[in-house]
mmCIF file of N, CA and C in Angstrom:
data_model
loop_
_atom_site.group_PDB
_atom_site.id
_atom_site.type_symbol
_atom_site.label_atom_id
_atom_site.label_comp_id
_atom_site.label_asym_id
_atom_site.label_seq_id
_atom_site.Cartn_x
_atom_site.Cartn_y
_atom_site.Cartn_z
ATOM 1 N N GLN A 1 -18.127 -9.563 -5.818
ATOM 2 C CA GLN A 1 -18.191 -10.643 -4.871
ATOM 3 C C GLN A 1 -17.116 -11.675 -5.188
ATOM 4 N N LEU A 2 -16.973 -12.603 -4.290
ATOM 5 C CA LEU A 2 -15.954 -13.628 -4.449
ATOM 6 C C LEU A 2 -16.265 -14.536 -5.633
ATOM 7 N N GLN A 3 -15.237 -14.808 -6.432
ATOM 8 C CA GLN A 3 -15.324 -15.774 -7.511
ATOM 9 C C GLN A 3 -14.214 -16.799 -7.357
ATOM 10 N N LEU A 4 -14.530 -18.045 -7.674
ATOM 11 C CA LEU A 4 -13.586 -19.138 -7.536
ATOM 12 C C LEU A 4 -13.481 -19.892 -8.851
ATOM 13 N N VAL A 5 -12.263 -20.220 -9.253
ATOM 14 C CA VAL A 5 -12.023 -20.953 -10.487
ATOM 15 C C VAL A 5 -11.042 -22.080 -10.206
ATOM 16 N N GLU A 6 -11.481 -23.318 -10.442
ATOM 17 C CA GLU A 6 -10.625 -24.479 -10.243
ATOM 18 C C GLU A 6 -9.857 -24.807 -11.511
ATOM 19 N N SER A 7 -8.715 -25.437 -11.335
ATOM 20 C CA SER A 7 -7.934 -25.931 -12.453
ATOM 21 C C SER A 7 -7.042 -27.069 -11.964
ATOM 22 N N GLY A 8 -6.439 -27.776 -12.897
ATOM 23 C CA GLY A 8 -5.493 -28.823 -12.553
ATOM 24 C C GLY A 8 -6.006 -30.234 -12.697
ATOM 25 N N GLY A 9 -7.270 -30.392 -13.021
ATOM 26 C CA GLY A 9 -7.807 -31.721 -13.203
ATOM 27 C C GLY A 9 -7.303 -32.368 -14.473
ATOM 28 N N GLY A 10 -7.572 -33.659 -14.602
ATOM 29 C CA GLY A 10 -7.150 -34.389 -15.774
ATOM 30 C C GLY A 10 -7.235 -35.878 -15.558
ATOM 31 N N LEU A 11 -6.607 -36.608 -16.453
ATOM 32 C CA LEU A 11 -6.579 -38.063 -16.395
ATOM 33 C C LEU A 11 -5.291 -38.522 -15.733
ATOM 34 N N VAL A 12 -5.418 -39.417 -14.776
ATOM 35 C CA VAL A 12 -4.260 -39.943 -14.072
ATOM 36 C C VAL A 12 -4.477 -41.424 -13.796
ATOM 37 N N GLN A 13 -3.401 -42.183 -13.782
ATOM 38 C CA GLN A 13 -3.496 -43.608 -13.492
ATOM 39 C C GLN A 13 -3.640 -43.858 -11.999
ATOM 40 N N PRO A 14 -4.247 -44.970 -11.622
ATOM 41 C CA PRO A 14 -4.323 -45.300 -10.196
ATOM 42 C C PRO A 14 -2.944 -45.268 -9.544
ATOM 43 N N GLY A 15 -2.891 -44.696 -8.353
ATOM 44 C CA GLY A 15 -1.638 -44.538 -7.654
ATOM 45 C C GLY A 15 -0.924 -43.241 -7.960
ATOM 46 N N GLY A 16 -1.395 -42.518 -8.942
ATOM 47 C CA GLY A 16 -0.779 -41.271 -9.329
ATOM 48 C C GLY A 16 -1.207 -40.104 -8.466
ATOM 49 N N SER A 17 -0.730 -38.928 -8.832
ATOM 50 C CA SER A 17 -0.986 -37.715 -8.066
ATOM 51 C C SER A 17 -1.426 -36.576 -8.967
ATOM 52 N N LEU A 18 -2.194 -35.681 -8.390
ATOM 53 C CA LEU A 18 -2.588 -34.437 -9.036
ATOM 54 C C LEU A 18 -2.651 -33.350 -7.983
ATOM 55 N N ARG A 19 -2.425 -32.125 -8.408
ATOM 56 C CA ARG A 19 -2.648 -30.988 -7.541
ATOM 57 C C ARG A 19 -3.655 -30.067 -8.195
ATOM 58 N N LEU A 20 -4.764 -29.868 -7.522
ATOM 59 C CA LEU A 20 -5.785 -28.954 -7.991
ATOM 60 C C LEU A 20 -5.556 -27.574 -7.400
ATOM 61 N N SER A 21 -5.900 -26.561 -8.175
ATOM 62 C CA SER A 21 -5.776 -25.185 -7.728
ATOM 63 C C SER A 21 -7.132 -24.504 -7.764
ATOM 64 N N CYS A 22 -7.319 -23.591 -6.854
ATOM 65 C CA CYS A 22 -8.529 -22.781 -6.806
ATOM 66 C C CYS A 22 -8.099 -21.333 -6.686
ATOM 67 N N ALA A 23 -8.348 -20.563 -7.727
ATOM 68 C CA ALA A 23 -7.980 -19.155 -7.750
ATOM 69 C C ALA A 23 -9.178 -18.304 -7.347
ATOM 70 N N ALA A 24 -8.976 -17.449 -6.378
ATOM 71 C CA ALA A 24 -10.030 -16.563 -5.903
ATOM 72 C C ALA A 24 -9.831 -15.160 -6.456
ATOM 73 N N SER A 25 -10.933 -14.508 -6.757
ATOM 74 C CA SER A 25 -10.887 -13.128 -7.231
ATOM 75 C C SER A 25 -12.123 -12.393 -6.728
ATOM 76 N N GLY A 26 -12.112 -11.091 -6.871
ATOM 77 C CA GLY A 26 -13.223 -10.273 -6.399
ATOM 78 C C GLY A 26 -13.013 -9.775 -4.990
ATOM 79 N N THR A 27 -12.432 -10.597 -4.167
ATOM 80 C CA THR A 27 -12.072 -10.244 -2.810
ATOM 81 C C THR A 27 -11.033 -11.247 -2.330
ATOM 82 N N THR A 28 -10.416 -10.976 -1.223
ATOM 83 C CA THR A 28 -9.440 -11.906 -0.680
ATOM 84 C C THR A 28 -10.147 -12.999 0.111
ATOM 85 N N LEU A 29 -9.434 -14.095 0.311
ATOM 86 C CA LEU A 29 -9.971 -15.213 1.081
ATOM 87 C C LEU A 29 -9.740 -15.069 2.576
ATOM 88 N N ASP A 30 -9.163 -13.969 2.976
ATOM 89 C CA ASP A 30 -9.001 -13.724 4.405
ATOM 90 C C ASP A 30 -10.356 -13.821 5.095
ATOM 91 N N ASN A 31 -10.392 -14.555 6.175
ATOM 92 C CA ASN A 31 -11.587 -14.735 6.996
ATOM 93 C C ASN A 31 -12.622 -15.685 6.401
ATOM 94 N N TYR A 32 -12.307 -16.320 5.280
ATOM 95 C CA TYR A 32 -13.193 -17.319 4.693
ATOM 96 C C TYR A 32 -12.754 -18.725 5.080
ATOM 97 N N ALA A 33 -13.715 -19.546 5.412
ATOM 98 C CA ALA A 33 -13.465 -20.973 5.439
ATOM 99 C C ALA A 33 -13.542 -21.486 4.013
ATOM 100 N N VAL A 34 -12.650 -22.383 3.645
ATOM 101 C CA VAL A 34 -12.580 -22.885 2.280
ATOM 102 C C VAL A 34 -12.560 -24.402 2.293
ATOM 103 N N GLY A 35 -13.281 -24.998 1.361
ATOM 104 C CA GLY A 35 -13.325 -26.446 1.287
ATOM 105 C C GLY A 35 -13.267 -26.953 -0.133
ATOM 106 N N TRP A 36 -12.935 -28.227 -0.244
ATOM 107 C CA TRP A 36 -12.988 -28.944 -1.505
ATOM 108 C C TRP A 36 -14.077 -30.004 -1.422
ATOM 109 N N PHE A 37 -14.879 -30.073 -2.469
ATOM 110 C CA PHE A 37 -15.950 -31.045 -2.580
ATOM 111 C C PHE A 37 -15.799 -31.785 -3.896
ATOM 112 N N ARG A 38 -16.470 -32.907 -3.997
ATOM 113 C CA ARG A 38 -16.442 -33.644 -5.253
ATOM 114 C C ARG A 38 -17.784 -34.299 -5.503
ATOM 115 N N GLN A 39 -18.054 -34.518 -6.782
ATOM 116 C CA GLN A 39 -19.303 -35.153 -7.176
ATOM 117 C C GLN A 39 -19.034 -36.131 -8.307
ATOM 118 N N ALA A 40 -19.248 -37.394 -8.020
ATOM 119 C CA ALA A 40 -19.104 -38.446 -9.012
ATOM 120 C C ALA A 40 -20.421 -38.624 -9.752
ATOM 121 N N PRO A 41 -20.388 -39.191 -10.956
ATOM 122 C CA PRO A 41 -21.619 -39.394 -11.715
ATOM 123 C C PRO A 41 -22.655 -40.180 -10.920
ATOM 124 N N GLY A 42 -23.862 -39.654 -10.861
ATOM 125 C CA GLY A 42 -24.942 -40.326 -10.175
ATOM 126 C C GLY A 42 -24.893 -40.262 -8.666
ATOM 127 N N LYS A 43 -23.960 -39.504 -8.115
ATOM 128 C CA LYS A 43 -23.832 -39.420 -6.671
ATOM 129 C C LYS A 43 -23.992 -37.985 -6.186
ATOM 130 N N GLU A 44 -24.235 -37.848 -4.900
ATOM 131 C CA GLU A 44 -24.357 -36.538 -4.295
ATOM 132 C C GLU A 44 -22.989 -35.897 -4.114
ATOM 133 N N ARG A 45 -22.986 -34.573 -4.101
ATOM 134 C CA ARG A 45 -21.753 -33.859 -3.845
ATOM 135 C C ARG A 45 -21.336 -34.072 -2.391
ATOM 136 N N GLU A 46 -20.085 -34.424 -2.195
ATOM 137 C CA GLU A 46 -19.599 -34.724 -0.865
ATOM 138 C C GLU A 46 -18.372 -33.891 -0.521
ATOM 139 N N GLY A 47 -18.233 -33.627 0.759
ATOM 140 C CA GLY A 47 -17.085 -32.886 1.229
ATOM 141 C C GLY A 47 -15.833 -33.741 1.244
ATOM 142 N N VAL A 48 -14.719 -33.148 0.867
ATOM 143 C CA VAL A 48 -13.438 -33.836 0.836
ATOM 144 C C VAL A 48 -12.552 -33.357 1.980
ATOM 145 N N THR A 49 -12.299 -32.065 2.003
ATOM 146 C CA THR A 49 -11.480 -31.490 3.058
ATOM 147 C C THR A 49 -11.685 -29.985 3.081
ATOM 148 N N CYS A 50 -11.345 -29.357 4.200
ATOM 149 C CA CYS A 50 -11.536 -27.922 4.336
ATOM 150 C C CYS A 50 -10.584 -27.376 5.382
ATOM 151 N N PHE A 51 -10.450 -26.063 5.383
ATOM 152 C CA PHE A 51 -9.715 -25.397 6.443
ATOM 153 C C PHE A 51 -10.516 -24.207 6.932
ATOM 154 N N SER A 52 -10.359 -23.918 8.190
ATOM 155 C CA SER A 52 -11.057 -22.794 8.782
ATOM 156 C C SER A 52 -10.369 -21.492 8.415
ATOM 157 N N ALA A 53 -11.084 -20.386 8.638
ATOM 158 C CA ALA A 53 -10.507 -19.076 8.352
ATOM 159 C C ALA A 53 -9.297 -18.786 9.221
ATOM 160 N N SER A 54 -9.265 -19.388 10.391
ATOM 161 C CA SER A 54 -8.133 -19.186 11.291
ATOM 162 C C SER A 54 -6.867 -19.840 10.777
ATOM 163 N N SER A 55 -7.004 -20.761 9.828
ATOM 164 C CA SER A 55 -5.914 -21.515 9.208
ATOM 165 C C SER A 55 -5.277 -22.545 10.127
ATOM 166 N N SER A 56 -5.780 -22.669 11.331
ATOM 167 C CA SER A 56 -5.206 -23.608 12.285
ATOM 168 C C SER A 56 -6.050 -24.857 12.477
ATOM 169 N N SER A 57 -7.170 -24.940 11.785
ATOM 170 C CA SER A 57 -8.070 -26.066 11.941
ATOM 171 C C SER A 57 -8.488 -26.592 10.577
ATOM 172 N N THR A 58 -8.442 -27.889 10.411
ATOM 173 C CA THR A 58 -8.866 -28.524 9.169
ATOM 174 C C THR A 58 -9.811 -29.674 9.464
ATOM 175 N N ASN A 59 -10.495 -30.099 8.433
ATOM 176 C CA ASN A 59 -11.367 -31.252 8.517
ATOM 177 C C ASN A 59 -11.148 -32.053 7.236
ATOM 178 N N ILE A 60 -11.293 -33.365 7.317
ATOM 179 C CA ILE A 60 -11.038 -34.193 6.149
ATOM 180 C C ILE A 60 -11.882 -35.445 6.213
ATOM 181 N N ALA A 61 -12.361 -35.864 5.063
ATOM 182 C CA ALA A 61 -13.161 -37.073 4.983
ATOM 183 C C ALA A 61 -12.292 -38.301 5.192
ATOM 184 N N ASP A 62 -12.857 -39.308 5.847
ATOM 185 C CA ASP A 62 -12.107 -40.525 6.109
ATOM 186 C C ASP A 62 -11.627 -41.202 4.824
ATOM 187 N N SER A 63 -12.392 -41.062 3.761
ATOM 188 C CA SER A 63 -12.061 -41.736 2.520
ATOM 189 C C SER A 63 -10.783 -41.224 1.865
ATOM 190 N N VAL A 64 -10.355 -40.022 2.216
ATOM 191 C CA VAL A 64 -9.166 -39.444 1.600
ATOM 192 C C VAL A 64 -8.082 -39.102 2.612
ATOM 193 N N LYS A 65 -8.340 -39.334 3.872
ATOM 194 C CA LYS A 65 -7.364 -39.019 4.908
ATOM 195 C C LYS A 65 -6.070 -39.790 4.667
ATOM 196 N N GLY A 66 -4.971 -39.082 4.770
ATOM 197 C CA GLY A 66 -3.675 -39.682 4.514
ATOM 198 C C GLY A 66 -3.248 -39.625 3.064
ATOM 199 N N ARG A 67 -4.159 -39.256 2.184
ATOM 200 C CA ARG A 67 -3.851 -39.174 0.758
ATOM 201 C C ARG A 67 -3.985 -37.758 0.208
ATOM 202 N N PHE A 68 -4.948 -37.006 0.715
ATOM 203 C CA PHE A 68 -5.214 -35.652 0.223
ATOM 204 C C PHE A 68 -4.819 -34.629 1.276
ATOM 205 N N THR A 69 -4.373 -33.475 0.811
ATOM 206 C CA THR A 69 -3.990 -32.392 1.697
ATOM 207 C C THR A 69 -4.463 -31.063 1.130
ATOM 208 N N ILE A 70 -5.100 -30.265 1.972
ATOM 209 C CA ILE A 70 -5.513 -28.930 1.567
ATOM 210 C C ILE A 70 -4.479 -27.921 2.044
ATOM 211 N N SER A 71 -4.244 -26.912 1.238
ATOM 212 C CA SER A 71 -3.322 -25.850 1.615
ATOM 213 C C SER A 71 -3.761 -24.550 0.961
ATOM 214 N N ARG A 72 -3.165 -23.460 1.377
ATOM 215 C CA ARG A 72 -3.499 -22.173 0.784
ATOM 216 C C ARG A 72 -2.307 -21.251 0.794
ATOM 217 N N ASP A 73 -2.347 -20.309 -0.117
ATOM 218 C CA ASP A 73 -1.343 -19.275 -0.211
ATOM 219 C C ASP A 73 -2.091 -17.952 -0.208
ATOM 220 N N ASN A 74 -2.146 -17.321 0.935
ATOM 221 C CA ASN A 74 -2.912 -16.087 1.055
ATOM 222 C C ASN A 74 -2.358 -14.962 0.178
ATOM 223 N N ALA A 75 -1.051 -14.937 0.013
ATOM 224 C CA ALA A 75 -0.445 -13.901 -0.816
ATOM 225 C C ALA A 75 -0.912 -13.990 -2.260
ATOM 226 N N LYS A 76 -1.166 -15.202 -2.729
ATOM 227 C CA LYS A 76 -1.627 -15.417 -4.103
ATOM 228 C C LYS A 76 -3.137 -15.573 -4.192
ATOM 229 N N ASN A 77 -3.811 -15.579 -3.051
ATOM 230 C CA ASN A 77 -5.255 -15.772 -3.012
ATOM 231 C C ASN A 77 -5.634 -17.096 -3.678
ATOM 232 N N MET A 78 -4.896 -18.140 -3.322
ATOM 233 C CA MET A 78 -5.061 -19.450 -3.933
ATOM 234 C C MET A 78 -5.267 -20.517 -2.866
ATOM 235 N N VAL A 79 -5.986 -21.549 -3.251
ATOM 236 C CA VAL A 79 -6.187 -22.727 -2.429
ATOM 237 C C VAL A 79 -5.817 -23.940 -3.268
ATOM 238 N N TYR A 80 -5.245 -24.953 -2.641
ATOM 239 C CA TYR A 80 -4.782 -26.123 -3.365
ATOM 240 C C TYR A 80 -5.310 -27.398 -2.732
ATOM 241 N N LEU A 81 -5.404 -28.418 -3.556
ATOM 242 C CA LEU A 81 -5.705 -29.758 -3.078
ATOM 243 C C LEU A 81 -4.680 -30.702 -3.687
ATOM 244 N N GLN A 82 -3.782 -31.194 -2.860
ATOM 245 C CA GLN A 82 -2.807 -32.181 -3.299
ATOM 246 C C GLN A 82 -3.404 -33.562 -3.115
ATOM 247 N N MET A 83 -3.476 -34.317 -4.194
ATOM 248 C CA MET A 83 -4.080 -35.636 -4.178
ATOM 249 C C MET A 83 -3.029 -36.671 -4.543
ATOM 250 N N ASN A 84 -2.761 -37.571 -3.631
ATOM 251 C CA ASN A 84 -1.798 -38.636 -3.845
ATOM 252 C C ASN A 84 -2.484 -39.992 -3.753
ATOM 253 N N SER A 85 -1.807 -41.006 -4.262
ATOM 254 C CA SER A 85 -2.322 -42.375 -4.216
ATOM 255 C C SER A 85 -3.755 -42.451 -4.707
ATOM 256 N N LEU A 86 -3.993 -41.856 -5.842
ATOM 257 C CA LEU A 86 -5.355 -41.763 -6.360
ATOM 258 C C LEU A 86 -5.923 -43.128 -6.724
ATOM 259 N N LYS A 87 -7.214 -43.256 -6.499
ATOM 260 C CA LYS A 87 -7.946 -44.475 -6.755
ATOM 261 C C LYS A 87 -9.046 -44.204 -7.774
ATOM 262 N N PRO A 88 -9.493 -45.227 -8.491
ATOM 263 C CA PRO A 88 -10.596 -45.016 -9.434
ATOM 264 C C PRO A 88 -11.828 -44.385 -8.788
ATOM 265 N N GLU A 89 -12.094 -44.708 -7.541
ATOM 266 C CA GLU A 89 -13.252 -44.144 -6.869
ATOM 267 C C GLU A 89 -13.101 -42.666 -6.539
ATOM 268 N N ASP A 90 -11.919 -42.105 -6.767
ATOM 269 C CA ASP A 90 -11.725 -40.670 -6.618
ATOM 270 C C ASP A 90 -12.194 -39.900 -7.848
ATOM 271 N N THR A 91 -12.552 -40.603 -8.896
ATOM 272 C CA THR A 91 -13.019 -39.955 -10.111
ATOM 273 C C THR A 91 -14.270 -39.134 -9.825
ATOM 274 N N ALA A 92 -14.219 -37.860 -10.158
ATOM 275 C CA ALA A 92 -15.326 -36.954 -9.872
ATOM 276 C C ALA A 92 -14.998 -35.578 -10.425
ATOM 277 N N VAL A 93 -15.996 -34.715 -10.425
ATOM 278 C CA VAL A 93 -15.758 -33.301 -10.619
ATOM 279 C C VAL A 93 -15.455 -32.703 -9.251
ATOM 280 N N TYR A 94 -14.360 -31.991 -9.152
ATOM 281 C CA TYR A 94 -13.936 -31.411 -7.897
ATOM 282 C C TYR A 94 -14.214 -29.915 -7.882
ATOM 283 N N TYR A 95 -14.776 -29.454 -6.784
ATOM 284 C CA TYR A 95 -15.153 -28.061 -6.619
ATOM 285 C C TYR A 95 -14.478 -27.467 -5.392
ATOM 286 N N CYS A 96 -14.090 -26.214 -5.493
ATOM 287 C CA CYS A 96 -13.732 -25.493 -4.290
ATOM 288 C C CYS A 96 -14.893 -24.596 -3.896
ATOM 289 N N ALA A 97 -14.993 -24.327 -2.618
ATOM 290 C CA ALA A 97 -16.101 -23.557 -2.088
ATOM 291 C C ALA A 97 -15.627 -22.729 -0.904
ATOM 292 N N ALA A 98 -16.361 -21.671 -0.601
ATOM 293 C CA ALA A 98 -15.968 -20.777 0.480
ATOM 294 C C ALA A 98 -17.183 -20.197 1.175
ATOM 295 N N ILE A 99 -16.965 -19.810 2.428
ATOM 296 C CA ILE A 99 -18.014 -19.181 3.227
ATOM 297 C C ILE A 99 -17.377 -18.214 4.202
ATOM 298 N N PHE A 100 -18.000 -17.058 4.367
ATOM 299 C CA PHE A 100 -17.565 -16.111 5.383
ATOM 300 C C PHE A 100 -18.697 -15.845 6.360
ATOM 301 N N ARG A 101 -18.450 -16.121 7.599
ATOM 302 C CA ARG A 101 -19.307 -15.722 8.702
ATOM 303 C C ARG A 101 -18.405 -15.482 9.901
ATOM 304 N N PRO A 102 -18.567 -14.347 10.549
ATOM 305 C CA PRO A 102 -17.684 -14.037 11.679
ATOM 306 C C PRO A 102 -17.653 -15.125 12.740
ATOM 307 N N GLU A 103 -18.779 -15.755 12.985
ATOM 308 C CA GLU A 103 -18.830 -16.777 14.021
ATOM 309 C C GLU A 103 -18.068 -18.039 13.657
ATOM 310 N N LEU A 104 -17.670 -18.165 12.382
ATOM 311 C CA LEU A 104 -16.912 -19.330 11.938
ATOM 312 C C LEU A 104 -15.414 -19.087 11.926
ATOM 313 N N LEU A 105 -15.015 -17.887 12.276
ATOM 314 C CA LEU A 105 -13.616 -17.502 12.131
ATOM 315 C C LEU A 105 -12.672 -18.447 12.867
ATOM 316 N N PHE A 106 -13.062 -18.850 14.050
ATOM 317 C CA PHE A 106 -12.196 -19.714 14.858
ATOM 318 C C PHE A 106 -12.839 -21.061 15.137
ATOM 319 N N ARG A 107 -13.774 -21.437 14.304
ATOM 320 C CA ARG A 107 -14.442 -22.718 14.438
ATOM 321 C C ARG A 107 -13.890 -23.707 13.421
ATOM 322 N N ARG A 108 -13.994 -24.970 13.758
ATOM 323 C CA ARG A 108 -13.614 -25.998 12.810
ATOM 324 C C ARG A 108 -14.553 -25.963 11.603
ATOM 325 N N CYS A 109 -14.002 -26.056 10.404
ATOM 326 C CA CYS A 109 -14.837 -26.053 9.215
ATOM 327 C C CYS A 109 -15.619 -27.354 9.122
ATOM 328 N N VAL A 110 -16.693 -27.314 8.338
ATOM 329 C CA VAL A 110 -17.546 -28.483 8.173
ATOM 330 C C VAL A 110 -17.561 -28.911 6.718
ATOM 331 N N LEU A 111 -17.801 -30.192 6.500
ATOM 332 C CA LEU A 111 -17.826 -30.752 5.151
ATOM 333 C C LEU A 111 -19.266 -30.973 4.705
ATOM 334 N N LEU A 112 -20.044 -29.921 4.790
ATOM 335 C CA LEU A 112 -21.442 -29.935 4.387
ATOM 336 C C LEU A 112 -21.641 -28.908 3.286
ATOM 337 N N LYS A 113 -22.046 -29.363 2.121
ATOM 338 C CA LYS A 113 -22.111 -28.475 0.969
ATOM 339 C C LYS A 113 -23.076 -27.318 1.158
ATOM 340 N N ASP A 114 -24.130 -27.528 1.914
ATOM 341 C CA ASP A 114 -25.125 -26.481 2.095
ATOM 342 C C ASP A 114 -24.626 -25.337 2.961
ATOM 343 N N GLU A 115 -23.495 -25.500 3.591
ATOM 344 C CA GLU A 115 -22.935 -24.461 4.438
ATOM 345 C C GLU A 115 -22.100 -23.457 3.655
ATOM 346 N N TYR A 116 -21.832 -23.720 2.402
ATOM 347 C CA TYR A 116 -20.941 -22.872 1.617
ATOM 348 C C TYR A 116 -21.708 -22.029 0.613
ATOM 349 N N ASP A 117 -21.326 -20.762 0.518
ATOM 350 C CA ASP A 117 -22.044 -19.806 -0.323
ATOM 351 C C ASP A 117 -21.438 -19.625 -1.712
ATOM 352 N N TYR A 118 -20.138 -19.785 -1.827
ATOM 353 C CA TYR A 118 -19.440 -19.508 -3.072
ATOM 354 C C TYR A 118 -18.816 -20.777 -3.612
ATOM 355 N N TRP A 119 -18.969 -20.974 -4.930
ATOM 356 C CA TRP A 119 -18.516 -22.196 -5.581
ATOM 357 C C TRP A 119 -17.820 -21.906 -6.896
ATOM 358 N N GLY A 120 -16.813 -22.710 -7.196
ATOM 359 C CA GLY A 120 -16.224 -22.687 -8.510
ATOM 360 C C GLY A 120 -17.016 -23.542 -9.470
ATOM 361 N N GLN A 121 -16.571 -23.582 -10.720
ATOM 362 C CA GLN A 121 -17.291 -24.323 -11.759
ATOM 363 C C GLN A 121 -16.928 -25.801 -11.791
ATOM 364 N N GLY A 122 -15.879 -26.181 -11.116
ATOM 365 C CA GLY A 122 -15.466 -27.563 -11.048
ATOM 366 C C GLY A 122 -14.395 -27.919 -12.058
ATOM 367 N N THR A 123 -13.605 -28.928 -11.719
ATOM 368 C CA THR A 123 -12.601 -29.463 -12.627
ATOM 369 C C THR A 123 -12.647 -30.982 -12.558
ATOM 370 N N GLN A 124 -12.596 -31.620 -13.711
ATOM 371 C CA GLN A 124 -12.766 -33.066 -13.790
ATOM 372 C C GLN A 124 -11.474 -33.786 -13.445
ATOM 373 N N VAL A 125 -11.592 -34.762 -12.563
ATOM 374 C CA VAL A 125 -10.496 -35.663 -12.233
ATOM 375 C C VAL A 125 -10.935 -37.074 -12.594
ATOM 376 N N THR A 126 -10.170 -37.724 -13.446
ATOM 377 C CA THR A 126 -10.468 -39.088 -13.846
ATOM 378 C C THR A 126 -9.281 -39.975 -13.517
ATOM 379 N N VAL A 127 -9.526 -41.000 -12.725
ATOM 380 C CA VAL A 127 -8.486 -41.943 -12.323
ATOM 381 C C VAL A 127 -8.796 -43.273 -12.996
ATOM 382 N N SER A 128 -7.982 -43.641 -13.943
ATOM 383 C CA SER A 128 -8.244 -44.840 -14.731
ATOM 384 C C SER A 128 -6.960 -45.350 -15.349
ATOM 385 N N SER A 129 -6.878 -46.665 -15.487
ATOM 386 C CA SER A 129 -5.759 -47.284 -16.159
ATOM 387 C C SER A 129 -6.029 -47.485 -17.640
#
């Protein structure tokens, strides 16, 4: 089955940038909707951004719009999250997640954690001076 492994987290100063990677194995990500979620200490896991399986539709949380960008490289079976202009409130464990359902192939992805079946283990992002 599909396995996801995140990497690229670390400590960064406010205003800095990081790029997170999500490596998929077990199967290809073709036809999967993929999203990035995050969970800060004491808070619920929230959706950050996602792309549909069609690759032509994305969704993004207002809190990160204009700063974060999701992308993928199907040839490498990888998904990325480019994070710019980082703020202390972006500090969280970041997870990638995926879901395959034929009816979602050409639908806009959703930023609801309960909609995703496959999850990585998470990577810590800390934004602090």
